[in-house]
PDB file of C-alpha atoms in Angstrom:
ATOM      1  CA  MET A 253       5.852  56.079  -6.168  1.00 51.00           C
ATOM      2  CA  SER A 254       6.201  56.562  -2.416  1.00 61.00           C
ATOM      3  CA  ILE A 255       3.508  55.540   0.028  1.00 74.00           C
ATOM      4  CA  SER A 256       2.493  58.137   2.614  1.00 90.00           C
ATOM      5  CA  GLN A 257       3.521  57.457   6.184  1.00 90.00           C
ATOM      6  CA  LEU A 258      -0.111  57.626   7.306  1.00 92.00           C
ATOM      7  CA  ASN A 259      -1.034  54.927   4.795  1.00 94.00           C
ATOM      8  CA  ILE A 260       1.769  52.747   6.148  1.00 94.00           C
ATOM      9  CA  ASP A 261       0.896  53.420   9.794  1.00 94.00           C
ATOM     10  CA  VAL A 262      -2.778  52.520   9.311  1.00 95.00           C
ATOM     11  CA  PHE A 263      -1.734  49.428   7.365  1.00 96.00           C
ATOM     12  CA  ARG A 264       0.553  48.347  10.209  1.00 95.00           C
ATOM     13  CA  SER A 265      -2.154  48.837  12.831  1.00 95.00           C
ATOM     14  CA  ILE A 266      -4.615  46.633  10.892  1.00 96.00           C
ATOM     15  CA  ASN A 267      -2.126  44.062   9.607  1.00 95.00           C
ATOM     16  CA  ASP A 268      -0.594  43.591  13.069  1.00 93.00           C
ATOM     17  CA  VAL A 269      -3.986  42.506  14.502  1.00 93.00           C
ATOM     18  CA  GLY A 270      -3.334  39.026  13.132  1.00 86.00           C
ATOM     19  CA  LYS A 271      -0.011  38.846  14.954  1.00 87.00           C
ATOM     20  CA  THR A 272      -1.719  39.612  18.271  1.00 88.00           C
ATOM     21  CA  TYR A 273      -4.927  37.666  17.687  1.00 89.00           C
ATOM     22  CA  GLN A 274      -3.926  34.707  15.521  1.00 90.00           C
ATOM     23  CA  ALA A 275      -7.389  33.163  15.831  1.00 91.00           C
ATOM     24  CA  LEU A 276      -8.602  35.896  13.472  1.00 93.00           C
ATOM     25  CA  ASP A 277      -6.251  34.818  10.688  1.00 95.00           C
ATOM     26  CA  PRO A 278      -8.541  32.085   9.229  1.00 96.00           C
ATOM     27  CA  VAL A 279     -11.443  34.560   9.197  1.00 96.00           C
ATOM     28  CA  ALA A 280      -9.338  37.158   7.413  1.00 96.00           C
ATOM     29  CA  ILE A 281      -8.132  34.567   4.884  1.00 97.00           C
ATOM     30  CA  PHE A 282     -11.683  33.394   4.193  1.00 97.00           C
ATOM     31  CA  MET A 283     -12.975  36.952   3.724  1.00 97.00           C
ATOM     32  CA  ALA A 284     -10.034  37.991   1.572  1.00 97.00           C
ATOM     33  CA  GLU A 285      -9.868  34.916  -0.659  1.00 96.00           C
ATOM     34  CA  TYR A 286     -13.189  33.090  -0.659  1.00 97.00           C
ATOM     35  CA  MET A 287     -15.949  35.594   0.139  1.00 97.00           C
ATOM     36  CA  VAL A 288     -16.118  36.402  -3.559  1.00 97.00           C
ATOM     37  CA  TYR A 289     -17.726  32.981  -4.102  1.00 97.00           C
ATOM     38  CA  VAL A 290     -20.386  33.824  -1.517  1.00 97.00           C
ATOM     39  CA  LEU A 291     -20.999  37.093  -3.409  1.00 98.00           C
ATOM     40  CA  VAL A 292     -21.413  35.215  -6.695  1.00 97.00           C
ATOM     41  CA  LEU A 293     -23.784  32.733  -5.001  1.00 98.00           C
ATOM     42  CA  GLY A 294     -25.815  35.615  -3.615  1.00 97.00           C
ATOM     43  CA  MET A 295     -26.071  37.168  -7.074  1.00 97.00           C
ATOM     44  CA  LEU A 296     -27.272  33.856  -8.526  1.00 97.00           C
ATOM     45  CA  VAL A 297     -29.919  33.592  -5.794  1.00 96.00           C
ATOM     46  CA  TYR A 298     -31.169  37.079  -6.622  1.00 96.00           C
ATOM     47  CA  TRP A 299     -31.263  36.208 -10.317  1.00 94.00           C
ATOM     48  CA  PHE A 300     -33.139  32.949  -9.884  1.00 91.00           C
ATOM     49  CA  THR A 301     -35.799  34.456  -7.640  1.00 90.00           C
ATOM     50  CA  ARG A 302     -37.115  35.336 -11.111  1.00 84.00           C
ATOM     51  CA  THR A 303     -38.338  38.803 -10.206  1.00 90.00           C
ATOM     52  CA  THR A 304     -37.805  41.704 -12.616  1.00 89.00           C
ATOM     53  CA  LYS A 305     -36.644  43.896  -9.743  1.00 92.00           C
ATOM     54  CA  ASN A 306     -33.883  41.514  -8.664  1.00 94.00           C
ATOM     55  CA  ARG A 307     -32.815  40.711 -12.200  1.00 94.00           C
ATOM     56  CA  MET A 308     -32.509  44.337 -13.197  1.00 94.00           C
ATOM     57  CA  MET A 309     -30.615  44.943  -9.955  1.00 96.00           C
ATOM     58  CA  MET A 310     -28.126  42.245 -10.957  1.00 97.00           C
ATOM     59  CA  ILE A 311     -27.752  43.705 -14.440  1.00 96.00           C
ATOM     60  CA  GLN A 312     -27.138  47.077 -12.833  1.00 97.00           C
ATOM     61  CA  SER A 313     -24.544  45.494 -10.503  1.00 98.00           C
ATOM     62  CA  ILE A 314     -22.647  43.779 -13.304  1.00 97.00           C
ATOM     63  CA  LEU A 315     -22.531  46.943 -15.404  1.00 98.00           C
ATOM     64  CA  ALA A 316     -21.324  48.852 -12.340  1.00 98.00           C
ATOM     65  CA  VAL A 317     -18.455  46.372 -11.970  1.00 98.00           C
ATOM     66  CA  VAL A 318     -17.509  46.760 -15.655  1.00 98.00           C
ATOM     67  CA  LEU A 319     -17.464  50.554 -15.340  1.00 98.00           C
ATOM     68  CA  ALA A 320     -15.596  50.402 -12.029  1.00 98.00           C
ATOM     69  CA  GLU A 321     -12.908  48.105 -13.418  1.00 98.00           C
ATOM     70  CA  ILE A 322     -12.351  50.462 -16.352  1.00 98.00           C
ATOM     71  CA  ILE A 323     -12.026  53.425 -13.991  1.00 98.00           C
ATOM     72  CA  GLY A 324      -9.730  51.367 -11.761  1.00 98.00           C
ATOM     73  CA  LYS A 325      -7.419  50.492 -14.647  1.00 97.00           C
ATOM     74  CA  ILE A 326      -7.245  54.159 -15.643  1.00 97.00           C
ATOM     75  CA  ALA A 327      -6.451  55.142 -12.043  1.00 97.00           C
ATOM     76  CA  GLY A 328      -3.788  52.439 -11.857  1.00 96.00           C
ATOM     77  CA  SER A 329      -2.096  53.824 -14.965  1.00 95.00           C
ATOM     78  CA  PHE A 330      -1.567  57.167 -13.234  1.00 95.00           C
ATOM     79  CA  TYR A 331      -0.451  55.869  -9.855  1.00 94.00           C
ATOM     80  CA  SER A 332       0.979  52.502  -8.903  1.00 93.00           C
ATOM     81  CA  HIS A 333       2.822  50.632  -6.177  1.00 94.00           C
ATOM     82  CA  TYR A 334       3.458  47.041  -5.165  1.00 96.00           C
ATOM     83  CA  GLN A 335       1.717  45.111  -2.424  1.00 96.00           C
ATOM     84  CA  PRO A 336       2.756  45.915   1.183  1.00 95.00           C
ATOM     85  CA  PHE A 337       4.398  42.508   1.635  1.00 94.00           C
ATOM     86  CA  ALA A 338       6.707  43.364  -1.316  1.00 94.00           C
ATOM     87  CA  GLU A 339       7.620  46.837  -0.012  1.00 93.00           C
ATOM     88  CA  LEU A 340       7.652  46.608   3.772  1.00 93.00           C
ATOM     89  CA  SER A 341       9.417  44.393   6.265  1.00 93.00           C
ATOM     90  CA  HIS A 342       7.725  42.180   8.860  1.00 93.00           C
ATOM     91  CA  VAL A 343       4.357  42.123   7.114  1.00 95.00           C
ATOM     92  CA  ASN A 344       1.874  39.504   8.315  1.00 94.00           C
ATOM     93  CA  LYS A 345       1.401  37.924   4.879  1.00 95.00           C
ATOM     94  CA  LEU A 346      -1.323  35.303   5.073  1.00 95.00           C
ATOM     95  CA  VAL A 347      -2.019  34.491   1.420  1.00 95.00           C
ATOM     96  CA  ASP A 348       0.004  33.942  -1.741  1.00 93.00           C
ATOM     97  CA  HIS A 349      -0.215  36.818  -4.189  1.00 93.00           C
ATOM     98  CA  ALA A 350       1.698  37.911  -7.254  1.00 93.00           C
ATOM     99  CA  VAL A 351       3.705  41.115  -7.002  1.00 95.00           C
ATOM    100  CA  ASP A 352       2.045  43.647  -9.274  1.00 95.00           C
ATOM    101  CA  ASN A 353       0.219  46.960  -9.071  1.00 95.00           C
ATOM    102  CA  ALA A 354      -1.890  46.935  -5.913  1.00 95.00           C
ATOM    103  CA  PHE A 355      -3.616  50.257  -6.615  1.00 96.00           C
ATOM    104  CA  PRO A 356      -6.565  50.304  -6.454  1.00 97.00           C
ATOM    105  CA  SER A 357      -7.910  47.129  -4.837  1.00 97.00           C
ATOM    106  CA  ASP A 358      -9.849  45.028  -7.358  1.00 97.00           C
ATOM    107  CA  HIS A 359     -11.642  43.200  -4.568  1.00 97.00           C
ATOM    108  CA  SER A 360     -12.859  46.484  -3.123  1.00 98.00           C
ATOM    109  CA  ILE A 361     -13.937  47.681  -6.579  1.00 98.00           C
ATOM    110  CA  ILE A 362     -15.979  44.522  -7.197  1.00 98.00           C
ATOM    111  CA  PHE A 363     -17.524  44.208  -3.737  1.00 98.00           C
ATOM    112  CA  PHE A 364     -18.468  47.850  -3.324  1.00 98.00           C
ATOM    113  CA  ALA A 365     -19.813  48.182  -6.870  1.00 98.00           C
ATOM    114  CA  ILE A 366     -22.090  45.149  -6.371  1.00 98.00           C
ATOM    115  CA  CYS A 367     -22.970  45.584  -2.699  1.00 98.00           C
ATOM    116  CA  PHE A 368     -23.765  49.282  -3.048  1.00 98.00           C
ATOM    117  CA  SER A 369     -25.863  48.494  -6.125  1.00 98.00           C
ATOM    118  CA  ILE A 370     -27.850  46.065  -3.974  1.00 98.00           C
ATOM    119  CA  TRP A 371     -28.179  48.662  -1.197  1.00 97.00           C
ATOM    120  CA  LEU A 372     -29.551  51.222  -3.648  1.00 97.00           C
ATOM    121  CA  VAL A 373     -32.382  48.840  -4.539  1.00 96.00           C
ATOM    122  CA  ARG A 374     -32.922  46.723  -1.435  1.00 95.00           C
ATOM    123  CA  LYS A 375     -32.020  48.756   1.641  1.00 93.00           C
ATOM    124  CA  ARG A 376     -32.911  46.106   4.232  1.00 92.00           C
ATOM    125  CA  GLU A 377     -30.396  43.431   3.221  1.00 94.00           C
ATOM    126  CA  GLY A 378     -28.267  45.998   1.454  1.00 96.00           C
ATOM    127  CA  TRP A 379     -26.782  47.061   4.780  1.00 97.00           C
ATOM    128  CA  LEU A 380     -25.601  43.504   5.346  1.00 97.00           C
ATOM    129  CA  TRP A 381     -23.966  43.422   1.917  1.00 98.00           C
ATOM    130  CA  LEU A 382     -22.214  46.740   2.612  1.00 98.00           C
ATOM    131  CA  ALA A 383     -20.925  45.315   5.875  1.00 98.00           C
ATOM    132  CA  VAL A 384     -19.578  42.336   3.932  1.00 98.00           C
ATOM    133  CA  ALA A 385     -17.825  44.686   1.479  1.00 98.00           C
ATOM    134  CA  CYS A 386     -16.211  46.577   4.366  1.00 98.00           C
ATOM    135  CA  ALA A 387     -15.102  43.325   5.992  1.00 97.00           C
ATOM    136  CA  VAL A 388     -13.542  42.150   2.755  1.00 98.00           C
ATOM    137  CA  GLY A 389     -11.691  45.442   2.345  1.00 98.00           C
ATOM    138  CA  ILE A 390     -10.286  45.214   5.894  1.00 97.00           C
ATOM    139  CA  SER A 391      -9.357  41.575   5.352  1.00 97.00           C
ATOM    140  CA  ARG A 392      -7.291  42.464   2.291  1.00 98.00           C
ATOM    141  CA  ILE A 393      -5.219  44.696   4.563  1.00 97.00           C
ATOM    142  CA  MET A 394      -5.022  42.073   7.305  1.00 97.00           C
ATOM    143  CA  VAL A 395      -3.598  39.462   4.909  1.00 97.00           C
ATOM    144  CA  GLY A 396      -0.968  41.924   3.693  1.00 96.00           C
ATOM    145  CA  VAL A 397      -1.902  42.467   0.050  1.00 97.00           C
ATOM    146  CA  HIS A 398      -3.286  46.045   0.147  1.00 97.00           C
ATOM    147  CA  TYR A 399      -2.731  49.371   1.822  1.00 97.00           C
ATOM    148  CA  PRO A 400      -5.761  51.195   3.261  1.00 97.00           C
ATOM    149  CA  GLY A 401      -5.491  53.720   0.405  1.00 97.00           C
ATOM    150  CA  ASP A 402      -5.909  50.919  -2.142  1.00 97.00           C
ATOM    151  CA  VAL A 403      -9.074  49.731  -0.423  1.00 98.00           C
ATOM    152  CA  LEU A 404     -10.576  53.198   0.092  1.00 98.00           C
ATOM    153  CA  THR A 405      -9.921  54.151  -3.531  1.00 98.00           C
ATOM    154  CA  GLY A 406     -11.455  50.890  -4.768  1.00 98.00           C
ATOM    155  CA  ALA A 407     -14.498  51.482  -2.542  1.00 98.00           C
ATOM    156  CA  LEU A 408     -14.918  55.030  -3.855  1.00 98.00           C
ATOM    157  CA  ILE A 409     -14.722  53.839  -7.460  1.00 98.00           C
ATOM    158  CA  GLY A 410     -17.281  51.131  -6.679  1.00 98.00           C
ATOM    159  CA  PHE A 411     -19.636  53.651  -5.075  1.00 98.00           C
ATOM    160  CA  ILE A 412     -19.413  56.105  -7.974  1.00 98.00           C
ATOM    161  CA  SER A 413     -19.924  53.351 -10.572  1.00 98.00           C
ATOM    162  CA  ALA A 414     -22.946  51.944  -8.719  1.00 98.00           C
ATOM    163  CA  LEU A 415     -24.530  55.395  -8.499  1.00 98.00           C
ATOM    164  CA  LEU A 416     -23.958  56.065 -12.185  1.00 97.00           C
ATOM    165  CA  MET A 417     -25.488  52.733 -13.210  1.00 97.00           C
ATOM    166  CA  HIS A 418     -28.398  53.194 -10.806  1.00 96.00           C
ATOM    167  CA  TRP A 419     -29.150  56.420 -12.676  1.00 95.00           C
ATOM    168  CA  LEU A 420     -28.360  55.142 -16.200  1.00 95.00           C
ATOM    169  CA  VAL A 421     -29.753  51.595 -16.372  1.00 94.00           C
ATOM    170  CA  PRO A 422     -33.453  52.552 -15.982  1.00 92.00           C
ATOM    171  CA  LYS A 423     -33.029  54.843 -19.002  1.00 92.00           C
ATOM    172  CA  LEU A 424     -31.682  52.014 -21.171  1.00 91.00           C
ATOM    173  CA  THR A 425     -34.991  50.485 -22.231  1.00 89.00           C
ATOM    174  CA  PHE A 426     -33.272  47.967 -24.489  1.00 91.00           C
ATOM    175  CA  LEU A 427     -32.039  46.166 -21.355  1.00 91.00           C
ATOM    176  CA  GLU A 428     -35.611  45.419 -20.321  1.00 87.00           C
ATOM    177  CA  THR A 429     -36.315  44.231 -23.864  1.00 89.00           C
ATOM    178  CA  LEU A 430     -33.325  41.905 -23.715  1.00 92.00           C
ATOM    179  CA  LEU A 431     -34.432  40.636 -20.321  1.00 88.00           C
ATOM    180  CA  ASP A 432     -37.913  39.944 -21.729  1.00 86.00           C
ATOM    181  CA  GLN A 433     -36.406  37.929 -24.569  1.00 89.00           C
ATOM    182  CA  TYR A 434     -34.215  36.000 -22.139  1.00 85.00           C
ATOM    183  CA  GLU A 435     -37.214  35.204 -19.933  1.00 82.00           C
ATOM    184  CA  LYS A 436     -39.171  33.876 -22.904  1.00 85.00           C
ATOM    185  CA  ILE A 437     -36.342  31.470 -23.695  1.00 85.00           C
ATOM    186  CA  GLU A 438     -35.961  30.606 -20.021  1.00 81.00           C
ATOM    187  CA  GLY A 439     -39.704  29.944 -19.759  1.00 79.00           C
ATOM    188  CA  LYS A 440     -39.409  27.212 -22.370  1.00 79.00           C
ATOM    189  CA  ILE A 441     -36.681  25.511 -20.356  1.00 82.00           C
ATOM    190  CA  TRP A 442     -37.982  26.331 -16.891  1.00 77.00           C
ATOM    191  CA  PRO A 443     -41.782  26.717 -17.026  1.00 76.00           C
ATOM    192  CA  GLY A 444     -43.308  29.333 -14.806  1.00 69.00           C
ATOM    193  CA  LYS A 445     -43.852  33.015 -15.270  1.00 62.00           C
ATOM    194  CA  PRO A 446     -41.221  35.298 -13.711  1.00 60.00           C
ATOM    195  CA  LYS A 447     -42.598  37.244 -10.784  1.00 63.00           C
ATOM    196  CA  SER A 448     -43.139  40.996 -10.867  1.00 60.00           C
ATOM    197  CA  GLU A 449     -41.885  42.709  -7.716  1.00 64.00           C
ATOM    198  CA  GLY A 450     -42.485  46.402  -8.210  1.00 56.00           C
ATOM    199  CA  LYS A 451     -41.476  48.528 -11.158  1.00 51.00           C
ATOM    200  CA  TYR A 452     -37.815  48.719 -11.957  1.00 52.00           C
ATOM    201  CA  LYS A 453     -38.107  52.371 -12.954  1.00 49.00           C
ATOM    202  CA  ASN A 454     -39.422  53.188  -9.502  1.00 39.00           C
ATOM    203  CA  PHE A 455     -36.244  52.055  -7.709  1.00 44.00           C
TER     204      PHE A 455
END
């Protein structure tokens, strides 16, 4: 399906930044390809703080990603296009990527689902995580693998999924039961009582 001229023009304006300021290319590559590992590390840190608040936040984040990916796959079945580097000429392609359906952006779905979930619970550092998600989305355009529309749609799906899980997860009492069982097993391996930081239902 055709890409709107506005989508192409905005893509060009962002993607061409790397041609003018080549020093930004390594930053864009890192954000686009490797920031996901920083995100995973951050999630592990939250989990192993051993507070109920942080652990339920991570459960909420993971479920938001699962829901967002399902919505994303459904959206991709109704509308699809290839990556900009496969459709346009003179694209500043900075990373290797298979040619497949680029709509919506999986990176944007994952980052915004998780980072917005964190923001909903922990506003102070949540703003930093949202800034990271935005930077990753822009970087995916800078390296030539997504149009702005792919990123914005992925972000919207991530936001919606995070909101739904923020509302739903506190109502699923079995998740707290499962977490309690996990912590009992964990306590036998790693002695020390998990900390209580507020009530999860009062997020």
